[in-house]
Short mmCIF file of C-alpha atoms (C1' of nucleotides) in Angstrom, two decimals:
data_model
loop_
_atom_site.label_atom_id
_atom_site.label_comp_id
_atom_site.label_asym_id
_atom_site.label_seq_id
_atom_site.Cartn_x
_atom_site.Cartn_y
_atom_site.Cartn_z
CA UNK A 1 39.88 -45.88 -43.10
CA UNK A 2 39.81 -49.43 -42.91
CA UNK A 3 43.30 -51.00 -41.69
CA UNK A 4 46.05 -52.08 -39.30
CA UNK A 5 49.97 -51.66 -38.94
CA UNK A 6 53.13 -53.98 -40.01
CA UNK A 7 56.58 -52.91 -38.67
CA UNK A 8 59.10 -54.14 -40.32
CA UNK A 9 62.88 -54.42 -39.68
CA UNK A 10 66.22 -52.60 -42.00
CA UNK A 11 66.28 -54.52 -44.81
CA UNK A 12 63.53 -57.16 -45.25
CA UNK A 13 61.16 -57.52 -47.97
CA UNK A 14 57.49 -55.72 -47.78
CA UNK A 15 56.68 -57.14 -51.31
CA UNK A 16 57.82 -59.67 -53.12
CA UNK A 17 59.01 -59.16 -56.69
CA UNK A 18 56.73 -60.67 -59.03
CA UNK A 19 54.12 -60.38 -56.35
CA UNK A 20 50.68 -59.55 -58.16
CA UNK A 21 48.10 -59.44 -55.29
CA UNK A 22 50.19 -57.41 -52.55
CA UNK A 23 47.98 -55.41 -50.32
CA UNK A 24 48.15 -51.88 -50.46
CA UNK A 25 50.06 -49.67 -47.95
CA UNK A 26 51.04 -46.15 -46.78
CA UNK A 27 54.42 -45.77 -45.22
CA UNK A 28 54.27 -43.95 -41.66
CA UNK A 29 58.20 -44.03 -40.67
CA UNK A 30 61.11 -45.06 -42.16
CA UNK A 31 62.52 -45.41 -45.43
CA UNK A 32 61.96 -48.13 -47.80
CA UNK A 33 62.85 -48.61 -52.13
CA UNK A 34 60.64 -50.46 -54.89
CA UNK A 35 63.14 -52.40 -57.15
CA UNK A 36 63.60 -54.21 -60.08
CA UNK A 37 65.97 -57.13 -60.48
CA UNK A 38 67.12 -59.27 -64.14
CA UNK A 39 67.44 -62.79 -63.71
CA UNK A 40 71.63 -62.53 -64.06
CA UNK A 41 70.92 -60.29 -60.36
CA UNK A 42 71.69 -56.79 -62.12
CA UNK A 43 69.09 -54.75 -60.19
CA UNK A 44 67.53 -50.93 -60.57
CA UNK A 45 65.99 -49.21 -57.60
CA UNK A 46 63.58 -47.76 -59.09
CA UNK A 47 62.21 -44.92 -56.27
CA UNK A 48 63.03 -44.11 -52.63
CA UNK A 49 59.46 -44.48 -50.67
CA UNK A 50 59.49 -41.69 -47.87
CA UNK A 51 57.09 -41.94 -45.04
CA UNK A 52 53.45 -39.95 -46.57
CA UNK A 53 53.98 -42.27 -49.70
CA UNK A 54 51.53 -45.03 -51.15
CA UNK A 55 52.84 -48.46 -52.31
CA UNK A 56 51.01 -51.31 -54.19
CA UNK A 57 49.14 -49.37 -56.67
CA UNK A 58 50.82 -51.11 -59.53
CA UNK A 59 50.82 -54.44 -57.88
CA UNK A 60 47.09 -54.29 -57.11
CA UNK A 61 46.82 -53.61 -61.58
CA UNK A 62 47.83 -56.93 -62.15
CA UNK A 63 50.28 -55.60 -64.66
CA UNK A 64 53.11 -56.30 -66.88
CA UNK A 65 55.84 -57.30 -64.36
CA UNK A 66 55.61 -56.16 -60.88
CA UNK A 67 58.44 -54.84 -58.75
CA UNK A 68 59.91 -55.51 -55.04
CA UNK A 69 59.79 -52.94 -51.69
CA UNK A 70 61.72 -53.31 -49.53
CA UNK A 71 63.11 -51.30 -46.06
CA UNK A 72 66.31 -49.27 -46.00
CA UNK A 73 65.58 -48.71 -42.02
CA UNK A 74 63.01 -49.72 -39.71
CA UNK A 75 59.83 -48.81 -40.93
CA UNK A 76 55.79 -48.70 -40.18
CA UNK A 77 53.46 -49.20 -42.97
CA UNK A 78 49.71 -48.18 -42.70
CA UNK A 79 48.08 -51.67 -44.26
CA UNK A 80 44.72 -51.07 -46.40
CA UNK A 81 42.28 -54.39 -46.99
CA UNK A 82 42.07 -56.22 -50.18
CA UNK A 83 40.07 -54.43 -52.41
CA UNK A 84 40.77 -51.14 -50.63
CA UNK A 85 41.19 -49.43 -53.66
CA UNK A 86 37.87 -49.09 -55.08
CA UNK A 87 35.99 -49.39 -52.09
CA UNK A 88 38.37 -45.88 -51.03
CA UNK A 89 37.05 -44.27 -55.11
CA UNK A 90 33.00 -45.03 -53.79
CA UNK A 91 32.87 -43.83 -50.42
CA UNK A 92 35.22 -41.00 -51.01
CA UNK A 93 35.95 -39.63 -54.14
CA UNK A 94 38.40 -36.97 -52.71
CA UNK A 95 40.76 -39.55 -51.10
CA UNK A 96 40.58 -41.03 -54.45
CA UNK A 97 41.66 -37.91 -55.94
CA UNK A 98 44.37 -37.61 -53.78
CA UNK A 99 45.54 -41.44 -54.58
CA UNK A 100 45.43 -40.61 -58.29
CA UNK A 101 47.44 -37.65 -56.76
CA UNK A 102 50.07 -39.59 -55.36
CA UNK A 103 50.28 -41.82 -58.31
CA UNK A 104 50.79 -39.00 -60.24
CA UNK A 105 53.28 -37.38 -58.36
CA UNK A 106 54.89 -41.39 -57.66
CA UNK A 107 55.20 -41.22 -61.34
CA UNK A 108 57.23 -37.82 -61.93
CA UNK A 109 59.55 -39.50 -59.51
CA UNK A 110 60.60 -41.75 -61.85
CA UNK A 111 60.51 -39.35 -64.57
CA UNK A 112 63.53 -37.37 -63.13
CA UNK A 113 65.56 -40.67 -62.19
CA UNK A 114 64.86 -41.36 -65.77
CA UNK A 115 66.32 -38.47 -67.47
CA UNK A 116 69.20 -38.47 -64.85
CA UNK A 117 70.02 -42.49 -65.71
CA UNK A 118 69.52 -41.70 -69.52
CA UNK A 119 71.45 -38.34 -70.03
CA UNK A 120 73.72 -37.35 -66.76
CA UNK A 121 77.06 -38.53 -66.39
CA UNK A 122 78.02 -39.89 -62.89
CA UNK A 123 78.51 -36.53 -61.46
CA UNK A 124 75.80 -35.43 -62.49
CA UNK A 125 73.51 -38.17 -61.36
CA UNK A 126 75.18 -38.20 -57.94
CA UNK A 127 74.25 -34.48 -57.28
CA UNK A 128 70.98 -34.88 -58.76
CA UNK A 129 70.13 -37.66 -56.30
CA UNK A 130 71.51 -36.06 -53.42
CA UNK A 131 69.83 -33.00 -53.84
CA UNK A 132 66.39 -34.65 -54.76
CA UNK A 133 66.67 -37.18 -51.59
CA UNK A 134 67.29 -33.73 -49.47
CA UNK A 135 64.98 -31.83 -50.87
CA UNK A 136 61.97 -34.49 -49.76
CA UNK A 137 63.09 -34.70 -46.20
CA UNK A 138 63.69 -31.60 -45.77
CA UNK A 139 59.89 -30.67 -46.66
CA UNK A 140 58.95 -33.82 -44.71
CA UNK A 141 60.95 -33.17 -41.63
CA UNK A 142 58.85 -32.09 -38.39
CA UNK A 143 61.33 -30.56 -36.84
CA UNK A 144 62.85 -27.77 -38.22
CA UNK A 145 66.53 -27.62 -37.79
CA UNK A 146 68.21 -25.56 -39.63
CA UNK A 147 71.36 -27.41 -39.40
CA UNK A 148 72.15 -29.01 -42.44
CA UNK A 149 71.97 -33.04 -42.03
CA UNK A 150 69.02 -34.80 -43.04
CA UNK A 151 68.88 -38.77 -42.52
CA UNK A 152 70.25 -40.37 -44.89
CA UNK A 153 70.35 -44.44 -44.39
CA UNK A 154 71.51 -45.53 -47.88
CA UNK A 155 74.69 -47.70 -48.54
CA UNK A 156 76.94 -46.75 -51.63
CA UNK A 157 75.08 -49.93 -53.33
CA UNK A 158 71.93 -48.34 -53.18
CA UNK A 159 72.94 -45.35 -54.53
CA UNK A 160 74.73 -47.43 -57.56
CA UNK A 161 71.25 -49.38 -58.06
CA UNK A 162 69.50 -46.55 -58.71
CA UNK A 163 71.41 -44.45 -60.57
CA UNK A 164 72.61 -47.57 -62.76
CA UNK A 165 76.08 -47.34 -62.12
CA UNK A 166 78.84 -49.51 -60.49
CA UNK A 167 79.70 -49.50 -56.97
CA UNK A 168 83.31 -48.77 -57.47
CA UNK A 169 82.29 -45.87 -60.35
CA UNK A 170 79.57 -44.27 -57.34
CA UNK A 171 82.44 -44.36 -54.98
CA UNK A 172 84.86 -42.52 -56.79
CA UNK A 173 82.67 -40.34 -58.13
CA UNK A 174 81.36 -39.89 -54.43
CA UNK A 175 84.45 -39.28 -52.94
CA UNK A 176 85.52 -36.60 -56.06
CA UNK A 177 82.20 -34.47 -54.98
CA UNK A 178 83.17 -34.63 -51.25
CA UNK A 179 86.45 -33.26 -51.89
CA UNK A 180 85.41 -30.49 -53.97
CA UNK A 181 83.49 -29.89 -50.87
CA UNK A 182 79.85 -30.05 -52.53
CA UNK A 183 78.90 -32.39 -49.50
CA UNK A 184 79.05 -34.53 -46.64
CA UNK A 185 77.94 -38.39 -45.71
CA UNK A 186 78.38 -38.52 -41.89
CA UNK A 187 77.02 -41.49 -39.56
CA UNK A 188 73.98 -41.83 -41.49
CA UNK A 189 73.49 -38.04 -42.20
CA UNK A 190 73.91 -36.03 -45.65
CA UNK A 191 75.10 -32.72 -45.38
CA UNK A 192 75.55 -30.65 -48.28
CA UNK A 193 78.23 -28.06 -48.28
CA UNK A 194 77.47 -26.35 -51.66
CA UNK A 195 74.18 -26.24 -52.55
CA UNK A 196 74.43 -24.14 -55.23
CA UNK A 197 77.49 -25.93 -57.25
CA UNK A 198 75.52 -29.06 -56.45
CA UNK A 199 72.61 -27.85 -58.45
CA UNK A 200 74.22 -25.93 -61.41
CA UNK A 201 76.05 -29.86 -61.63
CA UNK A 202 73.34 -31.68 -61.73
CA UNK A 203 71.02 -28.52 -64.08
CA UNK A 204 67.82 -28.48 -62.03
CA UNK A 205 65.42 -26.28 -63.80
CA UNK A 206 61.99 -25.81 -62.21
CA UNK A 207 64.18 -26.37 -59.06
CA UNK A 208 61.47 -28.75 -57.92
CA UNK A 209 60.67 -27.95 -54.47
CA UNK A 210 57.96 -31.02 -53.48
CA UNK A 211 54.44 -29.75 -53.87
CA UNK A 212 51.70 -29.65 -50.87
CA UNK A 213 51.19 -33.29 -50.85
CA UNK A 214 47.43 -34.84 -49.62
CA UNK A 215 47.63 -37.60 -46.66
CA UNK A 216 46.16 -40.77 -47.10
CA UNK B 1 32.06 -37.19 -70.73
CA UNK B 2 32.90 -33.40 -71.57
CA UNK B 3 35.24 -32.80 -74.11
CA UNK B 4 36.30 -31.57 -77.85
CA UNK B 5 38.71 -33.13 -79.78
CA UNK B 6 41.89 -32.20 -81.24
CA UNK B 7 44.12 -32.99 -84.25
CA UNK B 8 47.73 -32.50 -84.65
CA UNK B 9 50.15 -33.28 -87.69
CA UNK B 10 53.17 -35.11 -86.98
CA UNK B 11 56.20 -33.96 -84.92
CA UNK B 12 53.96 -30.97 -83.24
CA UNK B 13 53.89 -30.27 -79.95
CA UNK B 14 50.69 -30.84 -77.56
CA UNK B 15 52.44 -30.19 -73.94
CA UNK B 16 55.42 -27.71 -73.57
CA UNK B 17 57.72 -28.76 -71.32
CA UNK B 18 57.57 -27.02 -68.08
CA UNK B 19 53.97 -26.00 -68.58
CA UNK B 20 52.15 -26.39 -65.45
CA UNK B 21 48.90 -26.09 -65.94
CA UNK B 22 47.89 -28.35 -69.35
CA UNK B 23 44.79 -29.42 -69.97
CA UNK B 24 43.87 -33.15 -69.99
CA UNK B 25 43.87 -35.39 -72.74
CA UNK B 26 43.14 -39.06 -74.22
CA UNK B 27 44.51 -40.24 -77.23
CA UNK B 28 42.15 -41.16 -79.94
CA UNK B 29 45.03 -42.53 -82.76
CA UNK B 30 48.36 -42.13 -83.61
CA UNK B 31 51.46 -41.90 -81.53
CA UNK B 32 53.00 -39.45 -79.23
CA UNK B 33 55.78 -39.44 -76.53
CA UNK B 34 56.73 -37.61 -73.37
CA UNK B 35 59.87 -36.48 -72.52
CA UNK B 36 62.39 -34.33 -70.40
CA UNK B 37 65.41 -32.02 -71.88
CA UNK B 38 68.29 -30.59 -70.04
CA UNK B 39 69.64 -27.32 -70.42
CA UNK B 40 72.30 -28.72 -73.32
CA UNK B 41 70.12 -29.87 -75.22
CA UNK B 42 70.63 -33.37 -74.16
CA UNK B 43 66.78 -35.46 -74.03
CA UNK B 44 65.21 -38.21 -72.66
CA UNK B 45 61.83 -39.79 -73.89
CA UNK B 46 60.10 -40.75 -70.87
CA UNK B 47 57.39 -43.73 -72.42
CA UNK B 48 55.87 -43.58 -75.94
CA UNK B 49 51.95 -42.73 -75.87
CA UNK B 50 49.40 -45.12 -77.86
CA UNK B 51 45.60 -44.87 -78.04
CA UNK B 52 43.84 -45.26 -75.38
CA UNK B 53 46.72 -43.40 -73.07
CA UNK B 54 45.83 -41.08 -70.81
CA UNK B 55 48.12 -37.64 -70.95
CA UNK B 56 48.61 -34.62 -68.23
CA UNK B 57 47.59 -35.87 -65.08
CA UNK B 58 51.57 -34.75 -63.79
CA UNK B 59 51.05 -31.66 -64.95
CA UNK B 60 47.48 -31.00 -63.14
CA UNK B 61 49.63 -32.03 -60.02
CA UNK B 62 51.78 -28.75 -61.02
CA UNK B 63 54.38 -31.02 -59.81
CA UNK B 64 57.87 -30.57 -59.92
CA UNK B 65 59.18 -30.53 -62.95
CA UNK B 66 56.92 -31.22 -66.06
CA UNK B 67 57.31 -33.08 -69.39
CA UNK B 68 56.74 -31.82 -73.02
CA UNK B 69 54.61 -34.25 -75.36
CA UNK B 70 55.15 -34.39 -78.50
CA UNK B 71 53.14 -36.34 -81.61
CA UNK B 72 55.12 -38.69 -83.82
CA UNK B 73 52.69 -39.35 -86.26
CA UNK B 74 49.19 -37.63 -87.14
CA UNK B 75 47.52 -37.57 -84.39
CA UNK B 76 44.00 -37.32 -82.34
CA UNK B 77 43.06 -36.17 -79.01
CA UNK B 78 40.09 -35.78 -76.71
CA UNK B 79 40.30 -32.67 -74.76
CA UNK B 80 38.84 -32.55 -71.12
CA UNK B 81 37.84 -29.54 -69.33
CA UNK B 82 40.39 -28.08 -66.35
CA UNK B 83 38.86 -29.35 -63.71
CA UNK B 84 37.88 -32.65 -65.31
CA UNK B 85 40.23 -34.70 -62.92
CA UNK B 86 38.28 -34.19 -59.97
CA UNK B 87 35.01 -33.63 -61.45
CA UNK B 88 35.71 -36.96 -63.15
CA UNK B 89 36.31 -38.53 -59.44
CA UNK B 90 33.17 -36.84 -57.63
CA UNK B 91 31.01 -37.47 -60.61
CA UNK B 92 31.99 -41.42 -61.27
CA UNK B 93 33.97 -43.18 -58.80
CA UNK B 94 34.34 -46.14 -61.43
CA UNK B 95 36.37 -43.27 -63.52
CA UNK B 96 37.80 -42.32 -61.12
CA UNK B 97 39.49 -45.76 -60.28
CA UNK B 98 40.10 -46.32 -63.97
CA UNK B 99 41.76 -42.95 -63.97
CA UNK B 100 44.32 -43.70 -60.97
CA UNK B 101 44.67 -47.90 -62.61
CA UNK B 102 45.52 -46.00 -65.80
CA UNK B 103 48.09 -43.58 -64.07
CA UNK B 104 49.71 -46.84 -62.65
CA UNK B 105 50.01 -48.28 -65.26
CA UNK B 106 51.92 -45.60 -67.28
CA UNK B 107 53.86 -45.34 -64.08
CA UNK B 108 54.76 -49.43 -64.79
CA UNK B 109 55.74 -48.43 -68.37
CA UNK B 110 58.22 -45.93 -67.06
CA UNK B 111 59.63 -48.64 -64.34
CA UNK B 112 60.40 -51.17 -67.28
CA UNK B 113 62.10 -48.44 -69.12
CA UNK B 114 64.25 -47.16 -66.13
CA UNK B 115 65.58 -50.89 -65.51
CA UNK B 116 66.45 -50.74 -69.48
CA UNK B 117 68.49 -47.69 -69.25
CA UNK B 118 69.99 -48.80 -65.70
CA UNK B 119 70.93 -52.55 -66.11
CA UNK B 120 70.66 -53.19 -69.61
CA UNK B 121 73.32 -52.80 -72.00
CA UNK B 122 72.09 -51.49 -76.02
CA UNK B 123 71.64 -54.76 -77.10
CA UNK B 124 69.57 -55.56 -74.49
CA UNK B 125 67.98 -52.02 -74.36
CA UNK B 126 66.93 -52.53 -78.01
CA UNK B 127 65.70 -55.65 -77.56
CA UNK B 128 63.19 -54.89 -74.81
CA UNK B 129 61.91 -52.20 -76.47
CA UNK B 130 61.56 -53.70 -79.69
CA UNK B 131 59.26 -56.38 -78.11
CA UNK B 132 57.17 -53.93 -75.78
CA UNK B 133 56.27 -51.49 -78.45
CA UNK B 134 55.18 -54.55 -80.90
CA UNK B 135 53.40 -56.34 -77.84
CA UNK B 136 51.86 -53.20 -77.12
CA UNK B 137 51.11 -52.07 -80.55
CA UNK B 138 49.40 -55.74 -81.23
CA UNK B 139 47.41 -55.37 -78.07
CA UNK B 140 45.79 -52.45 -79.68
CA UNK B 141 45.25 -53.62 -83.32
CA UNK B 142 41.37 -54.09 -84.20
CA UNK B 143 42.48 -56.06 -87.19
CA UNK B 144 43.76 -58.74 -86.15
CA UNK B 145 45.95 -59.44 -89.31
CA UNK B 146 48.51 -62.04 -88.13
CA UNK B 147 51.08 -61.38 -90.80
CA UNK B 148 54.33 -59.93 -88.64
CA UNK B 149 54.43 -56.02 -89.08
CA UNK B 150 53.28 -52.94 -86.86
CA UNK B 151 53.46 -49.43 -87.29
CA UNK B 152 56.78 -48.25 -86.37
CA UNK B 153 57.17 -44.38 -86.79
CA UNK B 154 60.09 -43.96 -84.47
CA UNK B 155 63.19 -42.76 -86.00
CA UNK B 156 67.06 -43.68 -84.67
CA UNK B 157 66.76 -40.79 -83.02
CA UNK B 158 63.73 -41.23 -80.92
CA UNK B 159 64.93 -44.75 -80.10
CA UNK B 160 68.57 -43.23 -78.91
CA UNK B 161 66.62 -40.77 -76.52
CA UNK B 162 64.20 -43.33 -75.39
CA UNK B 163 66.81 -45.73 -73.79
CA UNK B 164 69.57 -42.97 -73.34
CA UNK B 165 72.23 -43.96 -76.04
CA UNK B 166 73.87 -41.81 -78.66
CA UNK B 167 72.44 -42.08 -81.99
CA UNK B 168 75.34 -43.70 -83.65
CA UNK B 169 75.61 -46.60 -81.12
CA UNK B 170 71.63 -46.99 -81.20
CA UNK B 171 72.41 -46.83 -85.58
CA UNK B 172 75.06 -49.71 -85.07
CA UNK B 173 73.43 -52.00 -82.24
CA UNK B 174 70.39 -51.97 -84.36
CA UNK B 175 72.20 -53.26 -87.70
CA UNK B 176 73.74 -56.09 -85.94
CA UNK B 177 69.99 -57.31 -84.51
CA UNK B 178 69.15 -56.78 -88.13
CA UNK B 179 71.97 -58.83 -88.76
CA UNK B 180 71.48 -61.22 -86.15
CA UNK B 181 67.76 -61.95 -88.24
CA UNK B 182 66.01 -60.49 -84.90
CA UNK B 183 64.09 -58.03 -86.81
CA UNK B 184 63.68 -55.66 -89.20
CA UNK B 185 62.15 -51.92 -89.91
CA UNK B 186 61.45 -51.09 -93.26
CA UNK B 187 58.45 -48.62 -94.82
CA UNK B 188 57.29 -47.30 -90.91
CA UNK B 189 56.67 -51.22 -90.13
CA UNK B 190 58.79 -53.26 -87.61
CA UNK B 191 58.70 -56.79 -88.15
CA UNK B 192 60.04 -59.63 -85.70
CA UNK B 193 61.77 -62.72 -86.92
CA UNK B 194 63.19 -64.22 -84.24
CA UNK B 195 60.77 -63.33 -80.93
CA UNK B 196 62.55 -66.35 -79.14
CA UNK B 197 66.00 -64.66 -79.38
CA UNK B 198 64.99 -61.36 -78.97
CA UNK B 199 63.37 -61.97 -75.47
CA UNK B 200 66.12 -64.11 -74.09
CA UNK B 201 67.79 -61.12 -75.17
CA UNK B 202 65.88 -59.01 -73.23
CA UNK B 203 65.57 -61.14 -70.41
CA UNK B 204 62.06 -60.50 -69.90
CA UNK B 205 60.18 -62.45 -66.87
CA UNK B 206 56.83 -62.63 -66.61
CA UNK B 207 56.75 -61.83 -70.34
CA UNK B 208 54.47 -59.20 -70.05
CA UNK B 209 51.52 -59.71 -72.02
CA UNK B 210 49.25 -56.17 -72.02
CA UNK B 211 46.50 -56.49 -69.51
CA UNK B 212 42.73 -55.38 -69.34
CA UNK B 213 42.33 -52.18 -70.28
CA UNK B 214 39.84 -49.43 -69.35
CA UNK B 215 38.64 -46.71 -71.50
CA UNK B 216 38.07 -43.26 -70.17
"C1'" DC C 1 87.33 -60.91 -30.80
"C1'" DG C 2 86.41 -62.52 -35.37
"C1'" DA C 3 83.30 -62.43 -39.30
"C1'" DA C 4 80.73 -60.00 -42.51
"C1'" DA C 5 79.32 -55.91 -44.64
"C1'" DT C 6 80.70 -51.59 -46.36
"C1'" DG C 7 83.94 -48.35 -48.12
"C1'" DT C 8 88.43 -47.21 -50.77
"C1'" DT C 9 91.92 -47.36 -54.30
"C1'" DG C 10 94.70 -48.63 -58.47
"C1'" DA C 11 95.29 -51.04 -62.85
"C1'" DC C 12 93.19 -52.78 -66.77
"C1'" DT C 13 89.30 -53.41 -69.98
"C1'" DA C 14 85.07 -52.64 -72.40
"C1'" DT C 15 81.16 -50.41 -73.76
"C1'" DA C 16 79.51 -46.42 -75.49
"C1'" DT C 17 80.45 -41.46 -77.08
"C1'" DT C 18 82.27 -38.13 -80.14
"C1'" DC C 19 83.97 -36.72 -84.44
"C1'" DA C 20 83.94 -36.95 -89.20
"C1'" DA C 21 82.42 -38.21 -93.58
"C1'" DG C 22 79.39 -39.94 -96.85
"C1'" DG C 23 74.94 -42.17 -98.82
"C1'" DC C 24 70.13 -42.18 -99.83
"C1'" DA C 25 65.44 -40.56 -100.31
"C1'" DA C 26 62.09 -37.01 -100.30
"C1'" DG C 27 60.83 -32.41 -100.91
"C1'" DT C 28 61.57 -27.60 -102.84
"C1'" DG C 29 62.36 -23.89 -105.85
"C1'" DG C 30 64.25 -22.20 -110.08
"C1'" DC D 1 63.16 -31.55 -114.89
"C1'" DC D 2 67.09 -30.84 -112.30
"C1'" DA D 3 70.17 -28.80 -108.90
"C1'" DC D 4 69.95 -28.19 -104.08
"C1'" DT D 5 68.68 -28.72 -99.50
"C1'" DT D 6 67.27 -31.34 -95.59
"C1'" DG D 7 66.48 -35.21 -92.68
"C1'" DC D 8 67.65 -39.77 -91.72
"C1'" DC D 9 70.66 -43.62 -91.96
"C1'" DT D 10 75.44 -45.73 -92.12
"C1'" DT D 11 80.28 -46.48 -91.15
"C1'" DG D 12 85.13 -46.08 -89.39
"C1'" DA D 13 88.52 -44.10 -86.23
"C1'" DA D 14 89.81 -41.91 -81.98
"C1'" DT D 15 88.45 -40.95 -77.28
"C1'" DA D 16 86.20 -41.14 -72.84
"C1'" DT D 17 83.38 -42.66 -69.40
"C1'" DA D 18 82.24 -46.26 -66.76
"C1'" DG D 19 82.83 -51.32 -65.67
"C1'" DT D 20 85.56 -55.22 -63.90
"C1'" DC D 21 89.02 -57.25 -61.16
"C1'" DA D 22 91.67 -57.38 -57.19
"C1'" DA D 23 93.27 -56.08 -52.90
"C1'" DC D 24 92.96 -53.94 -48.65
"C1'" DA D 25 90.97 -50.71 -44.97
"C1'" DT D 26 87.28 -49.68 -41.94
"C1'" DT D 27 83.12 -50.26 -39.59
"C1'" DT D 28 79.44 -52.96 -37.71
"C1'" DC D 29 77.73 -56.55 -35.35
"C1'" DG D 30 77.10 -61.03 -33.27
#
DNA sequence: CGAAATGTTGACTATATTCAAGGCAAGTGG
DNA sequence: CCACTTGCCTTGAATATAGTCAACATTTCG
């Protein structure tokens, strides 16, 4: 596929919010978040991009109100040309399966931050993310350690703008789950302790172990 | 395209929740929403469906965890065969593209909901949805009758799960807009009086007008 | 080493939830 | 036709969860 590569540093912007015309990437290393932000500077993260994942789809539709990306750690993005979109549907309707695959699955994404923003309590969101967020490295993960720590490069901030809480609330109610020994934040890594009073907190159901996903 | 159609009455179910394997469908008329319960009962409504919505592409993906839709009114759909995803893709590339721009676009509907029910507080929550639905819902009109009104078959209820409230706070916020003159429901019709207010309200930016739309 | 970002904690406040009770309108069965 | 039920809306009072403010500790980084 048509393309080249950006690198890009911890913390700087990939797309701008508002941004209508971005180009369209894949993320090859790193970790980066889309966001939203009101104009009083209240802001929701709205999903955690793992390296595999596609970003600009939305942007690309023009739509209602677009949202930012930007990097949580040094990352590589795979850039696609303009109109790579539909030129990827003609030539090759598989890939463009697979992107309406990845939309898809972009989509449920948001579906469970959703419900856990809308219904959960703190707690209960707090598990739920941590669980989710170790869940998709673990599956993405080349080498298979089975020591417990995964990555894990987010500040208490970013875990209060996207579960919509305060920073002071997430750090209590961080520090209450680390002391009933559910889990672990450790230079950068997340260990979790307790899996299983992690996930009868935050009521996973279909347990949601991430699918076979296509490459792009 | 291959297909039948299907009618449901109001308040039935066309997706169980957790079902993995739906079919795929297009809404012809009427209204419908998506949505995610936990164990206690508690729900979330994910994004309200309107003709010309697209409906189980997540589920094809037999993706983590599903979503139940539900109708809210009497309502139409067009039923596509299993495999009609990819056949769709291999078959028509234009489709195809529509397919994934359609998917990203629902994804964008769930994004401006998940900043609501972050960052917003109910009067705000209220107010943005409020003006999406009736932007949405006027979008889609084929008479163009300029007098105020839309359909509006939500009940408190719905609205309460939608942005994650309790019903009585969603019951009181939504007096005071009444009182405010912001708007008003009455007979299944929501009327705005006061769009000005209401969006500063809201605190909407690039004011979201519905885009281009493609039919599948 | 000093500055800036991040994490921690307590006290106070506010927004939203829960509980409880009642009203209204529509539909049902005797 | 009328009691009776059911679903939806409304309201007030008590409670709880989460937010705000403020201060300080710790880590990171230039």
């Amino acid at each position: 596929m048509k393309k080249s590569e950006l690198s890009l540093r911890t913390d700087e912007v990939l797309i701008h919010e508002g941004q209508t015309n971005a180009r369209l990437f894949t993320l090859l290393s790193g970790w980066a978040f889309r966001f939203k932000t009101l104009s009083d500077g209240r802001r929701q993260i709205l999903s955690f991009l793992l390296p595999g994942d596609f970003i600009g789809v939305q942007q690309k539709m023009a739509d209602a109100a677009a949202h930012g990306v930007t990097t949580l750690t040094d990352a590589v993005f795979c850039v696609f040309q303009r109109d790579a979109l539909w030129t990827l549907h003609r030539q090759s309707p598989s890939m463009g399966f697979n992107v309406t695959w990845l939309t898809a699955h972009e989509e449920s994404l948001v579906d469970d931050n959703l419900l856990s923003v809308g219904r959960r309590n703190a707690q209960e969101r707090i598990a739920t993310l941590l669980i989710q967020l170790y869940k998709r490295m673990a599956a993405i993960q080349t080498d298979n350690t089975t020591e417990d720590g995964v990555p894990f490069p987010l500040t208490q901030q970013h875990i209060a703008d996207s579960l919509g809480l305060s920073l002071v609330h997430t750090n209590k109610t961080l520090r209450k789950l680390e002391q009933l020994g559910l889990h672990r934040i450790e230079n950068g890594r997340l260990y979790l302790r307790d899996v299983m009073a992690l996930e009868r907190m935050a009521d996973l159901y279909g347990d949601g172990r991430p699918p076979q996903r296509p490459l792009v």
